[in-house]
Tab-separated table of C-alpha atoms and ligand atoms in Angstrom:
chain	number	residue	atom	x	y	z
A	1	MET	CA	10.114	8.031	30.111
A	2	LYS	CA	11.693	11.123	31.631
A	3	LEU	CA	10.425	12.448	34.946
A	4	LYS	CA	9.106	15.986	34.452
A	5	HIS	CA	6.828	16.597	37.426
A	6	VAL	CA	7.226	14.911	40.793
A	7	ALA	CA	5.213	15.609	43.948
A	8	PHE	CA	6.351	14.931	47.501
A	9	ILE	CA	4.210	14.396	50.574
A	10	MET	CA	6.862	15.601	53.016
A	11	ASP	CA	5.816	13.501	55.998
A	12	GLY	CA	7.773	12.548	59.100
A	13	ASN	CA	9.110	15.911	60.283
A	14	GLY	CA	7.619	15.634	63.762
A	15	ARG	CA	8.827	12.065	64.267
A	16	TRP	CA	12.304	13.042	63.044
A	17	ALA	CA	12.529	15.776	65.703
A	18	THR	CA	11.257	13.490	68.458
A	19	ALA	CA	13.753	10.796	67.436
A	20	HIS	CA	16.550	13.374	67.754
A	21	GLY	CA	15.324	14.584	71.158
A	22	MET	CA	14.252	17.938	69.719
A	23	PRO	CA	10.949	19.844	69.825
A	24	ARG	CA	8.737	19.164	66.775
A	25	ALA	CA	9.408	22.694	65.479
A	26	GLU	CA	13.021	21.658	64.786
A	27	GLY	CA	11.658	18.973	62.494
A	28	TYR	CA	10.027	21.614	60.298
A	29	LYS	CA	13.240	23.611	60.148
A	30	HIS	CA	15.250	20.574	59.026
A	31	GLY	CA	12.406	19.519	56.754
A	32	LEU	CA	12.530	22.794	54.849
A	33	GLU	CA	16.306	22.459	54.526
A	34	ALA	CA	15.726	19.023	53.003
A	35	LEU	CA	13.222	20.604	50.629
A	36	ILE	CA	15.826	23.031	49.293
A	37	ARG	CA	18.306	20.149	48.805
A	38	VAL	CA	15.816	17.960	46.992
A	39	ALA	CA	14.278	20.722	44.854
A	40	LYS	CA	17.680	22.037	43.739
A	41	ARG	CA	18.797	18.505	42.842
A	42	MET	CA	15.607	17.910	40.865
A	43	ASP	CA	16.205	21.180	39.019
A	44	ALA	CA	19.811	20.180	38.297
A	45	ARG	CA	18.535	16.856	36.958
A	46	GLY	CA	16.298	18.702	34.483
A	47	LEU	CA	12.848	18.278	36.000
A	48	GLU	CA	10.278	20.911	35.098
A	49	ALA	CA	8.237	20.917	38.291
A	50	VAL	CA	8.402	19.759	41.910
A	51	SER	CA	5.184	20.003	43.927
A	52	VAL	CA	5.329	19.559	47.678
A	53	TYR	CA	2.754	19.179	50.432
A	54	ALA	CA	3.809	21.535	53.210
A	55	PHE	CA	0.560	22.083	55.157
A	56	SER	CA	-2.863	20.528	54.590
A	57	THR	CA	-6.217	22.121	55.396
A	58	GLU	CA	-6.585	19.275	57.920
A	59	ASN	CA	-3.319	20.333	59.593
A	60	ASN	CA	-5.261	23.361	60.903
A	61	ALA	CA	-6.432	20.968	63.620
A	62	ARG	CA	-2.865	20.837	65.039
A	63	PRO	CA	-2.017	22.700	68.297
A	64	GLU	CA	-1.584	26.480	67.872
A	65	ASP	CA	2.064	26.474	68.961
A	66	GLU	CA	2.925	23.824	66.374
A	67	LYS	CA	1.147	25.771	63.617
A	68	ASP	CA	2.965	28.972	64.682
A	69	ALA	CA	6.285	27.122	64.437
A	70	ILE	CA	5.445	25.797	60.963
A	71	PHE	CA	4.497	29.210	59.560
A	72	LYS	CA	7.499	30.856	61.194
A	73	GLN	CA	9.730	28.351	59.394
A	74	ILE	CA	7.860	28.912	56.117
A	75	LYS	CA	8.539	32.663	56.358
A	76	LYS	CA	12.230	31.996	57.004
A	77	PHE	CA	12.300	29.488	54.128
A	78	ASN	CA	10.842	32.100	51.766
A	79	ARG	CA	13.865	34.307	52.414
A	80	THR	CA	16.434	31.675	51.384
A	81	TYR	CA	18.307	31.679	48.089
A	82	PHE	CA	16.520	29.552	45.510
A	83	GLY	CA	19.011	29.616	42.651
A	84	ASN	CA	17.116	28.971	39.405
A	85	LEU	CA	13.951	27.695	41.052
A	86	ARG	CA	10.687	29.536	40.473
A	87	VAL	CA	8.656	29.328	43.671
A	88	ILE	CA	4.858	29.345	43.577
A	89	TYR	CA	2.259	28.451	46.197
A	90	MET	CA	-1.115	26.749	45.924
A	91	GLY	CA	-3.886	26.351	48.510
A	92	ASP	CA	-6.095	28.687	50.499
A	93	ILE	CA	-3.371	31.308	50.976
A	94	ASP	CA	-5.817	34.190	51.547
A	95	ALA	CA	-6.953	32.565	54.792
A	96	LEU	CA	-3.439	32.755	56.276
A	97	ASP	CA	-1.987	35.557	58.425
A	98	GLU	CA	-1.015	38.761	56.644
A	99	ASP	CA	2.720	38.333	57.290
A	100	VAL	CA	2.662	34.843	55.779
A	101	ILE	CA	0.768	36.132	52.723
A	102	ASP	CA	3.305	38.976	52.333
A	103	SER	CA	6.214	36.569	52.540
A	104	ILE	CA	4.629	34.332	49.885
A	105	GLU	CA	3.969	37.249	47.539
A	106	ASP	CA	7.531	38.376	48.059
A	107	VAL	CA	9.180	35.047	47.188
A	108	GLU	CA	6.894	34.527	44.197
A	109	ARG	CA	7.797	37.988	42.907
A	110	ARG	CA	11.516	37.538	43.625
A	111	THR	CA	11.768	34.187	41.762
A	112	LYS	CA	9.249	34.910	38.986
A	113	LYS	CA	11.836	35.394	36.256
A	114	ASN	CA	13.922	32.339	37.179
A	115	ASN	CA	14.165	29.809	34.395
A	116	GLY	CA	14.690	26.598	36.378
A	117	ALA	CA	12.141	24.125	37.705
A	118	VAL	CA	8.934	25.345	39.303
A	119	LEU	CA	8.781	24.629	43.026
A	120	ASN	CA	5.055	24.456	43.707
A	121	ILE	CA	4.330	24.514	47.439
A	122	ALA	CA	0.934	23.330	48.680
A	123	LEU	CA	0.130	25.318	51.816
A	124	ASN	CA	-3.257	25.260	53.517
A	125	TYR	CA	-4.128	23.006	50.585
A	126	GLY	CA	-6.762	20.302	50.257
A	127	ALA	CA	-7.358	18.482	46.980
A	128	GLN	CA	-11.083	18.025	47.557
A	129	ALA	CA	-11.557	21.771	48.111
A	130	ASP	CA	-9.486	22.481	44.993
A	131	ILE	CA	-11.680	20.113	42.939
A	132	VAL	CA	-14.904	21.658	44.261
A	133	HIS	CA	-13.539	25.138	43.524
A	134	ALA	CA	-12.656	24.107	39.963
A	135	ALA	CA	-16.148	22.650	39.543
A	136	LYS	CA	-17.655	26.002	40.607
A	137	LEU	CA	-15.503	27.878	38.079
A	138	ALA	CA	-16.458	25.433	35.324
A	139	TYR	CA	-20.116	25.874	36.281
A	140	ASP	CA	-19.782	29.676	36.084
A	141	LYS	CA	-18.282	29.279	32.612
A	142	GLY	CA	-20.990	26.799	31.644
A	143	SER	CA	-18.268	24.518	30.328
A	144	PHE	CA	-17.703	21.035	31.695
A	145	ASP	CA	-15.051	19.485	29.490
A	146	GLU	CA	-11.867	18.180	31.107
A	147	ALA	CA	-9.696	20.949	29.631
A	148	THR	CA	-11.777	23.748	31.225
A	149	PHE	CA	-11.885	21.857	34.508
A	150	GLU	CA	-8.118	21.271	34.549
A	151	ASP	CA	-7.527	24.944	33.758
A	152	ALA	CA	-9.453	25.809	36.895
A	153	LEU	CA	-7.396	23.584	39.216
A	154	SER	CA	-4.503	25.170	41.166
A	155	THR	CA	-2.086	23.005	39.189
A	156	SER	CA	-3.117	24.438	35.832
A	157	GLY	CA	-0.104	25.336	33.713
A	158	LEU	CA	2.134	22.708	35.323
A	159	PRO	CA	3.201	19.584	33.413
A	160	LYS	CA	1.089	16.472	34.009
A	161	LEU	CA	1.955	14.855	37.323
A	162	ASP	CA	4.253	11.853	36.773
A	163	MET	CA	4.878	10.579	40.277
A	164	ILE	CA	3.862	11.088	43.909
A	165	VAL	CA	6.399	10.192	46.592
A	166	ARG	CA	5.412	9.991	50.249
A	167	THR	CA	8.104	9.794	52.910
A	168	GLY	CA	7.539	8.772	56.516
A	169	GLY	CA	6.125	5.314	55.940
A	170	GLU	CA	2.378	6.012	55.750
A	171	LEU	CA	0.566	4.538	52.747
A	172	ARG	CA	-2.032	7.222	51.945
A	173	LEU	CA	-2.479	10.447	49.980
A	174	SER	CA	-4.040	12.546	52.793
A	175	ASN	CA	-6.028	14.796	50.415
A	176	PHE	CA	-3.081	15.702	48.166
A	177	MET	CA	-3.419	16.238	44.390
A	178	LEU	CA	-6.249	13.711	44.048
A	179	TYR	CA	-7.313	14.748	40.550
A	180	GLU	CA	-3.721	14.981	39.312
A	181	ALA	CA	-2.905	11.553	40.790
A	182	ALA	CA	-5.043	9.800	38.154
A	183	TYR	CA	-2.105	8.207	36.323
A	184	ALA	CA	0.782	9.211	38.542
A	185	GLU	CA	3.202	6.530	39.695
A	186	LEU	CA	3.185	6.107	43.484
A	187	MET	CA	6.268	5.643	45.625
A	188	PHE	CA	6.429	5.255	49.390
A	189	MET	CA	9.593	5.641	51.423
A	190	ASP	CA	10.111	4.811	55.107
A	191	LYS	CA	12.706	7.548	55.388
A	192	LEU	CA	11.562	10.598	57.391
A	193	TRP	CA	11.452	13.747	55.240
A	194	PRO	CA	14.284	15.746	56.968
A	195	ASP	CA	16.658	12.854	56.166
A	196	MET	CA	16.138	13.243	52.398
A	197	THR	CA	19.412	13.800	50.530
A	198	GLU	CA	20.450	14.590	46.965
A	199	GLU	CA	21.120	10.854	46.522
A	200	ASP	CA	17.546	10.096	47.569
A	201	ALA	CA	16.346	12.549	44.913
A	202	ASP	CA	18.441	10.644	42.373
A	203	ALA	CA	16.945	7.366	43.622
A	204	VAL	CA	13.432	8.753	43.055
A	205	ILE	CA	14.340	9.570	39.445
A	206	ALA	CA	15.886	6.122	38.975
A	207	GLU	CA	12.784	4.447	40.402
A	208	PHE	CA	10.550	6.402	38.036
A	209	GLU	CA	12.680	5.374	35.079
A	210	ARG	CA	12.227	1.712	36.049
A	211	ARG	CA	8.429	1.990	36.070
A	212	VAL	CA	6.484	0.762	33.040
A	213	ARG	CA	3.586	3.130	32.399
A	214	LYS	CA	0.656	1.790	30.417
A	215	PHE	CA	-2.090	4.423	30.614
A	216	GLY	CA	-4.640	1.692	30.068
A	217	LYS	CA	-3.128	0.546	26.791
B	301	LIG	C1	4.381	16.676	57.842
B	301	LIG	O1	5.138	16.284	58.965
B	301	LIG	C2	4.398	18.176	57.695
B	301	LIG	C3	3.226	18.833	58.246
B	301	LIG	C4	2.105	18.253	58.513
B	301	LIG	C5	3.316	20.268	58.461
B	301	LIG	P1	4.405	15.843	60.276
B	301	LIG	O2	4.315	16.979	61.213
B	301	LIG	O3	3.098	15.196	59.940
B	301	LIG	O4	5.401	14.772	60.872
B	301	LIG	P2	4.978	13.431	61.603
B	301	LIG	O5	4.164	12.629	60.633
B	301	LIG	O6	4.207	13.816	62.819
B	301	LIG	O7	6.282	12.782	61.926
B	302	LIG	C1	0.165	15.050	55.199
B	302	LIG	O1	0.780	14.626	56.368
B	302	LIG	C2	0.289	16.543	55.106
B	302	LIG	C3	1.632	17.034	54.847
B	302	LIG	C4	2.705	16.298	54.665
B	302	LIG	C5	1.747	18.446	54.794
B	302	LIG	P1	-0.066	14.394	57.696
B	302	LIG	O2	0.882	13.903	58.721
B	302	LIG	O3	-0.860	15.589	58.020
B	302	LIG	O4	-1.089	13.254	57.221
B	302	LIG	P2	-1.868	12.168	58.070
B	302	LIG	O5	-2.608	12.890	59.153
B	302	LIG	O6	-0.838	11.219	58.621
B	302	LIG	O7	-2.762	11.498	57.069
B	303	LIG	MG1	2.525	13.266	59.556
């Protein structure tokens, strides 16, 4: 089966920086460069969507200076050239600082007409909150079938999630795309996210193509 929608838990940025004798902030800078590399390769390989975990609701518990560095890098990232990629964000964006919100609106507007893969960036995102929010919307509509519920999730409109890849060696989902993960293939890599190359993106596709999916049948 062809990989259409892959999601990355981009973990290991801090450890990468420490291992290179740099402040953690440098890890986020290199991590976002890796994201461009990987997303562009996935687009070139014909994928329809790449979702990435950039900042979890739980990451709000990090030190203020680290959070400032992350959002500064996100704003810089939003100004880069995305080629054919259409950039969208999901998560509690309204709760972020005004300048971050502006930068997100700007990149979404700027890339809206692009016809390549969707790059869906989860920022200030938590899957449990997204599920509860969708449940509220379904309740308001008085409609509880799966289709209505899925329409209310932040991922509505994207192809079904095929695979979740976590870099950085940890074996957990950390509140990422829990509903969408239902039948996704899981892949864990020891590699730290900023080290991800185009060849690693190809290896992810190759791994997916080796998997035998059964969907209970
Ligand atoms: C993941 O990288 C990205 C964010 C949480 C923003 P980390 O910052 O968790 O990197 P490690 O796991 O400490 O190396
Ligand atoms: C998950 O990584 C969040 C992102 C990659 C953005 P964390 O480093 O925050 O996850 P835990 O704390 O190891 O579970
Ligand atoms: Mg981490």
